[in-house]
Coordinates of C-alpha atoms in Angstrom, one line a residue:
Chain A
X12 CA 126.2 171.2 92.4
X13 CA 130.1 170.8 93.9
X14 CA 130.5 168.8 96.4
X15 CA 130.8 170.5 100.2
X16 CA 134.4 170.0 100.5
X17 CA 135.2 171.3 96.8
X18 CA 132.8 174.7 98.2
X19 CA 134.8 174.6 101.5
X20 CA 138.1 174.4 100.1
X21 CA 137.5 177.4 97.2
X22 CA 135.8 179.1 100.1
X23 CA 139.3 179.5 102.5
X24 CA 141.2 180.4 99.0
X25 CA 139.0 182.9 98.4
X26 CA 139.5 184.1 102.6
X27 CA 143.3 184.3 101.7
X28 CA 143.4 185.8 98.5
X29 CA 140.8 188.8 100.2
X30 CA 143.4 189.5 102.6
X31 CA 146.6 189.0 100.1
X32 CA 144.5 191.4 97.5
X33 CA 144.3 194.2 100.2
X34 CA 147.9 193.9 101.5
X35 CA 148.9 196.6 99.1
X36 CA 146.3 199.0 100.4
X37 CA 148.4 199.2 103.5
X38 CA 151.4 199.8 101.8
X39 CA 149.6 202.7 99.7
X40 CA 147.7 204.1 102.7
X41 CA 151.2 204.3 104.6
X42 CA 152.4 206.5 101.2
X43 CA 149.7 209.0 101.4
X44 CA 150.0 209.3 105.3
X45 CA 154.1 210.2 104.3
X46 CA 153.2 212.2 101.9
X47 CA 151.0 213.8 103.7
X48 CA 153.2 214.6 106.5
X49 CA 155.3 215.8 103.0
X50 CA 152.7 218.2 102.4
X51 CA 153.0 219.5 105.9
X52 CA 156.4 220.7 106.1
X53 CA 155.7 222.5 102.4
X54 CA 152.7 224.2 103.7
X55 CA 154.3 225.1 106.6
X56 CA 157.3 227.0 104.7
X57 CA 155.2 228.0 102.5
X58 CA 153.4 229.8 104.8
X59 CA 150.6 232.5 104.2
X60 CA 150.9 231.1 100.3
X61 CA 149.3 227.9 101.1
X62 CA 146.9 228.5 104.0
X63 CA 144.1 226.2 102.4
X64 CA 145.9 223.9 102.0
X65 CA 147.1 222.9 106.2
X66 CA 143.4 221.4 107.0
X67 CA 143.7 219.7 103.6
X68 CA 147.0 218.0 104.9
X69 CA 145.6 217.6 107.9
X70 CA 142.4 215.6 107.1
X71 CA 144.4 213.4 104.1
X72 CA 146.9 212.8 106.9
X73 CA 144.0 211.6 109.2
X74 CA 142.2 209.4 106.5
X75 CA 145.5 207.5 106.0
X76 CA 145.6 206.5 108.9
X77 CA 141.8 205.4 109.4
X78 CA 142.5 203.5 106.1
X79 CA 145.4 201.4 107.8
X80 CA 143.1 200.6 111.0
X81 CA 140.5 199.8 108.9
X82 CA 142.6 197.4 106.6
X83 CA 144.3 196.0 110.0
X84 CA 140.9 195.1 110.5
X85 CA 139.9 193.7 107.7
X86 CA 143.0 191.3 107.2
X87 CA 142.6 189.9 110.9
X88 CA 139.3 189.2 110.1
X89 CA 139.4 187.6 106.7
X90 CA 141.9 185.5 108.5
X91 CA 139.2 184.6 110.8
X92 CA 137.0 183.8 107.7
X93 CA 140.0 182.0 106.4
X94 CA 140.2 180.0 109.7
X95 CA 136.3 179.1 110.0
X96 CA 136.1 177.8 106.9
X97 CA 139.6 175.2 107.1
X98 CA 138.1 174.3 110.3
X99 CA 135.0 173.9 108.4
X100 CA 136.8 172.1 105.7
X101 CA 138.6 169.6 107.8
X102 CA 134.8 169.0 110.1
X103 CA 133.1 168.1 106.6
X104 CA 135.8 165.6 105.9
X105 CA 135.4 164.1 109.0
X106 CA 132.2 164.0 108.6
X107 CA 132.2 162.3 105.4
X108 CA 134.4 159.9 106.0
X109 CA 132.1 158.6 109.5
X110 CA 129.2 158.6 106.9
X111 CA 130.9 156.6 104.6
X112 CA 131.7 154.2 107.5
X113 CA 127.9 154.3 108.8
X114 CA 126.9 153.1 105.4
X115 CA 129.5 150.5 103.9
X116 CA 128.4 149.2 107.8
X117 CA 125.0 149.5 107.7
X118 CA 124.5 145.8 108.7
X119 CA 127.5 145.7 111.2
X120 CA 126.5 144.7 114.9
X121 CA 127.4 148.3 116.5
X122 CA 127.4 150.8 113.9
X123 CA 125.1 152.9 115.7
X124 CA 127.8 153.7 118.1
X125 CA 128.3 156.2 115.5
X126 CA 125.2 158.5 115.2
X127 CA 126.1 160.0 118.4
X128 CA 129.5 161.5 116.3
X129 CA 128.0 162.4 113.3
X130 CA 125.1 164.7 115.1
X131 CA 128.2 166.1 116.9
X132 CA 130.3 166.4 114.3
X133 CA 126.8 167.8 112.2
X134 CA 126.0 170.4 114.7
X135 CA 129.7 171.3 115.3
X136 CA 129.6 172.2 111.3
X137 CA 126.3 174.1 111.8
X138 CA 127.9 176.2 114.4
X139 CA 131.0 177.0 112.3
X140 CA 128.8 178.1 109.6
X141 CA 127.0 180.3 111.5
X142 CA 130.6 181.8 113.3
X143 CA 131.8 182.4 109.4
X144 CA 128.6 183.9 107.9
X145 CA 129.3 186.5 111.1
X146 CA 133.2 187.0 109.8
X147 CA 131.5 187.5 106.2
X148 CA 129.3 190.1 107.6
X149 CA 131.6 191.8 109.8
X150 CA 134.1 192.1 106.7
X151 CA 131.7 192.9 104.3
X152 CA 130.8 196.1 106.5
X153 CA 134.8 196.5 106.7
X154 CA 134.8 197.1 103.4
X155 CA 132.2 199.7 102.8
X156 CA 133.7 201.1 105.7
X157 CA 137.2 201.7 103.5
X158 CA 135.5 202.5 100.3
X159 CA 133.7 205.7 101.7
X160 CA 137.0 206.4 103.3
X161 CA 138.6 206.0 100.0
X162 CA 135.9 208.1 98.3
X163 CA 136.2 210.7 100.6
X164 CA 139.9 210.9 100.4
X165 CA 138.9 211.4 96.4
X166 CA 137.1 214.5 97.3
X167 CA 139.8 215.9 99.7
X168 CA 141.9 215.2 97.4
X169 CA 139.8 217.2 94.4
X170 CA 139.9 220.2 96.7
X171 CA 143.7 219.8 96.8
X172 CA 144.3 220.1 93.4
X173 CA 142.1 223.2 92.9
X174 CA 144.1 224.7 96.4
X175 CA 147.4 223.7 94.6
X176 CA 146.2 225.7 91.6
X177 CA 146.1 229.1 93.3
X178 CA 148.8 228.4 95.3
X179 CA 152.0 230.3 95.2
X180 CA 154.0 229.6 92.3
X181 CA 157.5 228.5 94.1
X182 CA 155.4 225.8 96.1
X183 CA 152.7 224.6 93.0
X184 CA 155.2 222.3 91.2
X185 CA 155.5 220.8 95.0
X186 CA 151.3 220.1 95.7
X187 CA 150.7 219.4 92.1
X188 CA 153.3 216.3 92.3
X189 CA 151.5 215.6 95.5
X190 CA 148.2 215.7 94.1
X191 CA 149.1 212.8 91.5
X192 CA 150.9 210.5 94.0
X193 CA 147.9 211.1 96.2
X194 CA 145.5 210.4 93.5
X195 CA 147.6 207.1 92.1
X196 CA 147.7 206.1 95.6
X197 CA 144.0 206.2 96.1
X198 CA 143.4 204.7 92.4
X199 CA 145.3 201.5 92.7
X200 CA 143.6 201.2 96.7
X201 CA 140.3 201.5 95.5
X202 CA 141.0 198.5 92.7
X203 CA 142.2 196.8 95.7
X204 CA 138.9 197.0 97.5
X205 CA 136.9 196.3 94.6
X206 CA 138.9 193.3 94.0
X207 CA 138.5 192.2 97.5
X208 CA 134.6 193.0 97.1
X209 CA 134.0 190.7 94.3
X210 CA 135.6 188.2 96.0
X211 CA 133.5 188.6 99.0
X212 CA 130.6 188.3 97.2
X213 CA 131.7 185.2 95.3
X214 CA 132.4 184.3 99.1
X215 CA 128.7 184.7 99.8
X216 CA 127.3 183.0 97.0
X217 CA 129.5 180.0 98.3
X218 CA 127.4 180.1 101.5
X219 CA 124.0 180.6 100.1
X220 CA 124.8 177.8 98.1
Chain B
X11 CA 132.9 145.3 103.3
X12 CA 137.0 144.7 104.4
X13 CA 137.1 141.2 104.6
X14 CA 137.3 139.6 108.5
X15 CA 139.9 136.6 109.7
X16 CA 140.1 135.1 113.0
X17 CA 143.7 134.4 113.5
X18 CA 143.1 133.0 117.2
X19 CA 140.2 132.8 120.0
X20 CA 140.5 131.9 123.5
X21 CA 138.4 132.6 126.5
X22 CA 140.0 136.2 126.8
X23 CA 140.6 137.2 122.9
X24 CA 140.6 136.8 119.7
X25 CA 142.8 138.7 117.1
X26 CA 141.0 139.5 113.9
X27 CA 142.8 140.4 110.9
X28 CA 140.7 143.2 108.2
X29 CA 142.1 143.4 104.9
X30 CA 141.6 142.6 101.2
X31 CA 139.3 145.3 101.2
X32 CA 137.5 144.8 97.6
X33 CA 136.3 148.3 97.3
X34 CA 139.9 149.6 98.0
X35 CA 141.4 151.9 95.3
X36 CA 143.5 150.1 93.0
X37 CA 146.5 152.7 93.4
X38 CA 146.8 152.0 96.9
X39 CA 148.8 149.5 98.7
X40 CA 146.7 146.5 100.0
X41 CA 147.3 146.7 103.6
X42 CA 146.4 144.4 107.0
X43 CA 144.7 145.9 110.1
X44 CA 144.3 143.9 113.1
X45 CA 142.3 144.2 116.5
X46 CA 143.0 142.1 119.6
X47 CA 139.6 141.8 121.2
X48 CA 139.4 141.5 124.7
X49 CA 136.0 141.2 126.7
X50 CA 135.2 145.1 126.9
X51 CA 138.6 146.5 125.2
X52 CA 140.0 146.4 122.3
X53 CA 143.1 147.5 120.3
X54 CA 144.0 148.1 117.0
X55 CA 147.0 147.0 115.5
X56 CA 147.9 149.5 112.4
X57 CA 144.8 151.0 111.6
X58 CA 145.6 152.1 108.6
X59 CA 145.5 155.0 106.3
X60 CA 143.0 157.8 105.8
X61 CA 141.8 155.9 103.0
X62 CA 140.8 152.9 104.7
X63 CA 139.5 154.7 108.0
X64 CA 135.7 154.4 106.5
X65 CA 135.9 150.4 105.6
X66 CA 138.0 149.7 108.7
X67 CA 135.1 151.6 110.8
X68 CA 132.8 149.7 109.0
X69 CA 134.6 146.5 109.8
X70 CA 135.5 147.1 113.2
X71 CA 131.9 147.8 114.5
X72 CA 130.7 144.5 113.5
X73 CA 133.0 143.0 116.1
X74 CA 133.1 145.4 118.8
X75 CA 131.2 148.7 119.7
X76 CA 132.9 151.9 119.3
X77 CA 133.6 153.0 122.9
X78 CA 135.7 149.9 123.7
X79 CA 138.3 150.8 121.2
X80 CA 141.5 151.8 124.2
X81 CA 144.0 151.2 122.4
X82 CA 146.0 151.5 119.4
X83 CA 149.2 150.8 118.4
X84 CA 151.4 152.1 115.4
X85 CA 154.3 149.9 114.6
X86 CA 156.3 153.4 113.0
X87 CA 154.8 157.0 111.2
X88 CA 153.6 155.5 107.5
X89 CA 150.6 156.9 106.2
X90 CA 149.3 153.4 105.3
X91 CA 150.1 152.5 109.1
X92 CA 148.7 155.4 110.8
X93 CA 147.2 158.4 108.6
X94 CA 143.9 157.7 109.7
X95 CA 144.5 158.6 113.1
X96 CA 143.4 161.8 113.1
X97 CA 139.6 160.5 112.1
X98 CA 140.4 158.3 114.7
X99 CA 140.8 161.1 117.0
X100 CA 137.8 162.4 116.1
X101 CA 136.1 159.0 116.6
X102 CA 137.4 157.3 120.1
X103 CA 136.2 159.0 123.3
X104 CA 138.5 157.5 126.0
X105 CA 142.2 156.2 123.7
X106 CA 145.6 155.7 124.1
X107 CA 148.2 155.0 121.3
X108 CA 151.2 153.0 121.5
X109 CA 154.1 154.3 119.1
X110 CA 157.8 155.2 118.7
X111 CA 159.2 157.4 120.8
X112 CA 160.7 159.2 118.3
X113 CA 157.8 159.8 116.0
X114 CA 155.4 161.5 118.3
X115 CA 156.0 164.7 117.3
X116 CA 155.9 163.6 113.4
X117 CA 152.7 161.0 114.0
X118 CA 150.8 163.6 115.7
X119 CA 150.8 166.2 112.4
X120 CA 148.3 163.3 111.3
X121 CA 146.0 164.6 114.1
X122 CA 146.0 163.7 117.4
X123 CA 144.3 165.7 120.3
X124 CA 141.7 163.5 122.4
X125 CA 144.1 160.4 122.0
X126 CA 147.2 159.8 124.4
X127 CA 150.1 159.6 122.8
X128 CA 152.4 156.7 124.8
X129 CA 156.2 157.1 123.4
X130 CA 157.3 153.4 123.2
X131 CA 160.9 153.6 124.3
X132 CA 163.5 151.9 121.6
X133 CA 164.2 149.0 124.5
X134 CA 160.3 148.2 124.0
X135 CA 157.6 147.5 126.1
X136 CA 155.2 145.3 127.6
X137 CA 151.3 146.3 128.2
X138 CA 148.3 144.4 129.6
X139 CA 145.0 144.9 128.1
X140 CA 142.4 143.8 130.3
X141 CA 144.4 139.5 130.8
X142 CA 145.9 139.5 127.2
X143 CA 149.8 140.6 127.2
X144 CA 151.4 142.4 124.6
X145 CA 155.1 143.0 124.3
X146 CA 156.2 145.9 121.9
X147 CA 159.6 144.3 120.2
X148 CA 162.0 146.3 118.8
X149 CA 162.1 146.2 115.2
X150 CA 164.0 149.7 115.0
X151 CA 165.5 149.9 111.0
X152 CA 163.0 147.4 109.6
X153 CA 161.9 149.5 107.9
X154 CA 161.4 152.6 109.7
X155 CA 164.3 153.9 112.1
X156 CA 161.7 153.7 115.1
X157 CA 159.8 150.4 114.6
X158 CA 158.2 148.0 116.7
X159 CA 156.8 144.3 115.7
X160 CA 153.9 142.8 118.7
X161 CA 154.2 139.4 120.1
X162 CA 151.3 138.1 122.0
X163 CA 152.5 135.1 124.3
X164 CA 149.3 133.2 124.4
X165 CA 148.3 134.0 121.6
X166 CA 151.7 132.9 120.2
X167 CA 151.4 135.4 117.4
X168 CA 154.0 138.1 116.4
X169 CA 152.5 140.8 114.5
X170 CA 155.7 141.7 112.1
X171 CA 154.8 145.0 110.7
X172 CA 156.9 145.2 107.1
X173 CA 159.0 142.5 107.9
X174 CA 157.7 139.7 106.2
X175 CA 155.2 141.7 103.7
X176 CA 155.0 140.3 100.0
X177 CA 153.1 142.8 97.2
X178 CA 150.5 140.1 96.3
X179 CA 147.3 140.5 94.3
X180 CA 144.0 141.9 96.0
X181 CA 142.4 138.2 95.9
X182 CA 145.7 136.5 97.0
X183 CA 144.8 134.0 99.8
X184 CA 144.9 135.0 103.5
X185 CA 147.7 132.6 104.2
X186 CA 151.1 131.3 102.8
X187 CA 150.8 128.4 101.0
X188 CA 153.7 127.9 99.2
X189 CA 156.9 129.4 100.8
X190 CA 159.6 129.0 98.6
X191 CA 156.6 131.2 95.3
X192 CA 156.3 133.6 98.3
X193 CA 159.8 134.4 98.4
X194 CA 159.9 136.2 95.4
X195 CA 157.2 138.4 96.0
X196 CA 159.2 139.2 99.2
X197 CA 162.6 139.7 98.1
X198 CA 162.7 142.8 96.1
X199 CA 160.3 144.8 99.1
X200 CA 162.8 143.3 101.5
X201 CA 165.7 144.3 99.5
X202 CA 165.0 148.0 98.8
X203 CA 162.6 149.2 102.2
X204 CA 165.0 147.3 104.8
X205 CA 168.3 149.3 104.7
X206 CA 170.5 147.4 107.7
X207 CA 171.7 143.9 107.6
X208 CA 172.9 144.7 110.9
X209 CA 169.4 145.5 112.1
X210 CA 167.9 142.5 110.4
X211 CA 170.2 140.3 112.9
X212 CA 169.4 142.0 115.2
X213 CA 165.5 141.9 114.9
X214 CA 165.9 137.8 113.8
X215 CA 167.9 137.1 117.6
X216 CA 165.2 138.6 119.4
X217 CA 162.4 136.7 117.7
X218 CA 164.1 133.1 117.4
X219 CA 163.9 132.7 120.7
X220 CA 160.0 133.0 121.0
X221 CA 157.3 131.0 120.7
X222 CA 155.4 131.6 117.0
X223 CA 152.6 129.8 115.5
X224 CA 151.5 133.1 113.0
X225 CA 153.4 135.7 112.0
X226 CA 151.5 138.4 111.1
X227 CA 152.8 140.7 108.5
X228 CA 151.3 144.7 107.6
X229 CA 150.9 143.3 103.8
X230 CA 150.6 140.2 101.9
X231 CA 149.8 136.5 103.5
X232 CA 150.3 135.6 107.4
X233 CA 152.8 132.6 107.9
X234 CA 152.1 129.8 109.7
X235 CA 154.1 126.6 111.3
X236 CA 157.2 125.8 109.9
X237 CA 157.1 128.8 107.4
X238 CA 158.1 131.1 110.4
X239 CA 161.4 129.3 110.8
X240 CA 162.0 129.1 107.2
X241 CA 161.2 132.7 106.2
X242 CA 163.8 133.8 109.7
X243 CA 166.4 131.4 108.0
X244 CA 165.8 133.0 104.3
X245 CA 165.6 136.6 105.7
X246 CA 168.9 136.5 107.6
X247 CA 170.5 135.2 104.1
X248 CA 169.2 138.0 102.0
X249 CA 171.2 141.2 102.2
X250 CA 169.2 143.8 102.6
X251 CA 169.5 147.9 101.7
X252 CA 171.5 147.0 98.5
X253 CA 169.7 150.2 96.5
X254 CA 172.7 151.8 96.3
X255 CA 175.2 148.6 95.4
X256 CA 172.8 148.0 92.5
X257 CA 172.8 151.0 91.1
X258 CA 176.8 151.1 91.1
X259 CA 176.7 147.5 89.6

């Protein structure tokens, strides 16, 4: 078994590189809410020859910009996570180094001065580890939260491209360009997230451990 | 366990030299901590590095108990002088620490929340710990460019930081024994850490005129007697900071 530190310190890497991995998904969300706002201003010349398709803009438009509050979200709080466990990191070296102390002076006169610090220092770890398995859950829900958001973005998307099909043939060349930046848009997020999920869960393996 | 050396005992202190720690890592620098020990306070004299926090701990409770650690003192910003400071932090309830002005905001990256910082002005500074007097002399330059040596009156010790330190084995003896072999394991750390010959003069008029039985260096052997006079005679002869005039030579 690693020791606690070595855990502790891949534990905060792992904090950081969830929020660097989803940094993207900002940048793609913010695309699809443009483009969506693109779509808008086709539609709307378009007129009568793209009626479907306005609530479609209107919903992708709306998703976007769940995704970005959701992802706001998720970065503060894998910041949080990434701040519990340094804190956590720098309490279990503390800690180590006033148990090394307590045992190279085990026969010293007042070494039991000490006991009173490393219960503190003990139960201040214990209450960081329960702050960071509430961060883990929080983000973990964070993250199915985005996925079905991403998924159903697939679907409106879906009904875009069928909508595009019928559409007039001045404007199809127009949705049908749209459709594929949507649909890259929402590929490469979607990696994103499942990056960030397997990384959670290597996160939670670290604290079961 | 950090080995223990009484270097004086009166009715109101003792000062206690730890070092020659035998479980210390061989790629470290061997360093001496010391702890004036009044009746319910104590200070530490360069505590040391993070490295040495555990041993020194160990050390230090078999002399005193935790809670009347006060006061520490940090002759200038090394990690081997002060690393350990913020386990320290984490360690002393009720603490103030003595150190250059100008390397509070440097000193406390190590860590320093529940402790009191005291900037020590470049003039220096005189405390009282309970009756023992310390005076903070400036040693500003030697090496660091805020440094401070401690000279105990009664005690008649001056605690000289770098200035005096030799690189000497881990089981070298506690004490110099023979000055003129000791030089040469002085010279060359004099030579290349001390950059001022200016500030060497400087420090060496201030401390002729006081009253020395030990002088107490941060590494290597402690001086005694007539070996204080001698190494303040060779030291002002040596020219110091010549990095650069060697490397043009």
């Amino acid at each position: 078994m690693e020791p606690s530190t070595t855990q502790d310190r891949h534990f905060f890497i792992k904090a950081l590189k969830i929020a660097a991995t989803l940094k993207p998904v900002i940048d793609h969300a913010e695309d699809i809410s443009l483009e969506a706002m693109n779509a808008k201003s086709i539609v709307a010349r378009a007129g009568d020859h793209a009626r479907a398709i306005r609530p479609i803009t209107d919903r992708m438009d709306e998703l976007s910009k769940n995704i970005i509050e959701l992802i706001k979200q998720i970065r503060s709080e894998s910041m949080n996570v990434c701040r519990d466990s340094i804190s956590d990191f720098t309490e279990e070296v503390a800690a180590s180094h006033l148990q090394r102390g307590r045992t190279i002076g085990r026969n010293s006169k007042f070494i039991s001065d000490l006991d009173t610090k490393i219960s503190l220092t003990a139960a201040r770890l214990r209450e960081l580890r329960i702050r960071t398995q509430d961060h883990v859950l929080k983000l973990s829900l964070l993250l199915e939260d985005i996925e079905s958001s991403l998924l159903a973005t697939t679907v409106i998307i879906a009904k875009f491209r069928l909508e595009a099909g019928v559409s007039g043939s001045e404007f199809r060349p127009h949705f049908e360009t749209l459709v594929q930046k949507f649909e890259n848009s929402v590929t490469q997020s979607r990696a994103s997230v499942l990056g960030s999920k397997k990384t959670l869960a290597e996160c939670r393996r670290t604290i079961k451990r | 366990m950090m080995k223990s050396t009484i270097l004086f005992e009166d009715e109101s202190h003792q000062w206690v030299l730890f070092g020659r720690d035998p479980e210390k890592s061989s790629d470290i620098i061997d360093t001496n901590q010391f702890m004036v020990k009044c009746r319910d306070k104590a200070v530490l004299l360069d505590p040391g590095g993070i490295e040495l926090f555990a041993p020194m701990l160990a050390a230090v409770a078999d002399w005193v108990p935790i809670e009347n650690i006060t006061t520490l003192f940090a002759s200038h910003q090394d990690p081997d002088i002060i690393s350990s400071l913020g386990l320290w932090d984490r360690t002393l309830t009720n603490a103030t620490l003595h150190a250059p002005w100008i390397w509070e905001g440097f000193i406390k990256h190590f860590g320093c929340t529940s402790i009191a910082y005291d900037p020590l002005p470049d003039e220096g500074k005189t405390i009282k710990v309970e009756d023992t007097e310390l005076v903070f002399i400036p040693a500003h330059y030697l090496h660091s460019s805020g440094n401070f040596s401690v000279y105990d009156p009664q005690a008649k010790i001056l605690m000289s930081g770098d200035i005096g330190a030799a690189l000497l084995p881990d089981d070298a003896p506690m004490m110099v024994e023979d000055f003129a072999a000791h030089t040469k394991k002085m010279k060359m750390f004099h030579q290349r850490w001390m950059p001022s010959n200016a500030a060497k003069n400087d420090w060496i008029r201030r401390v002729r005129n006081l009253d020395i039985e030990l002088m107490a260096p941060q590494h290597g052997a402690v001086f005694s007697g007539d070996d204080i006079a001698k190494f303040l005679d060779w030291f002002e002869e040596l020219d110091v900071g010549i990095a650069i005039s060697e490397q043009q030579t």
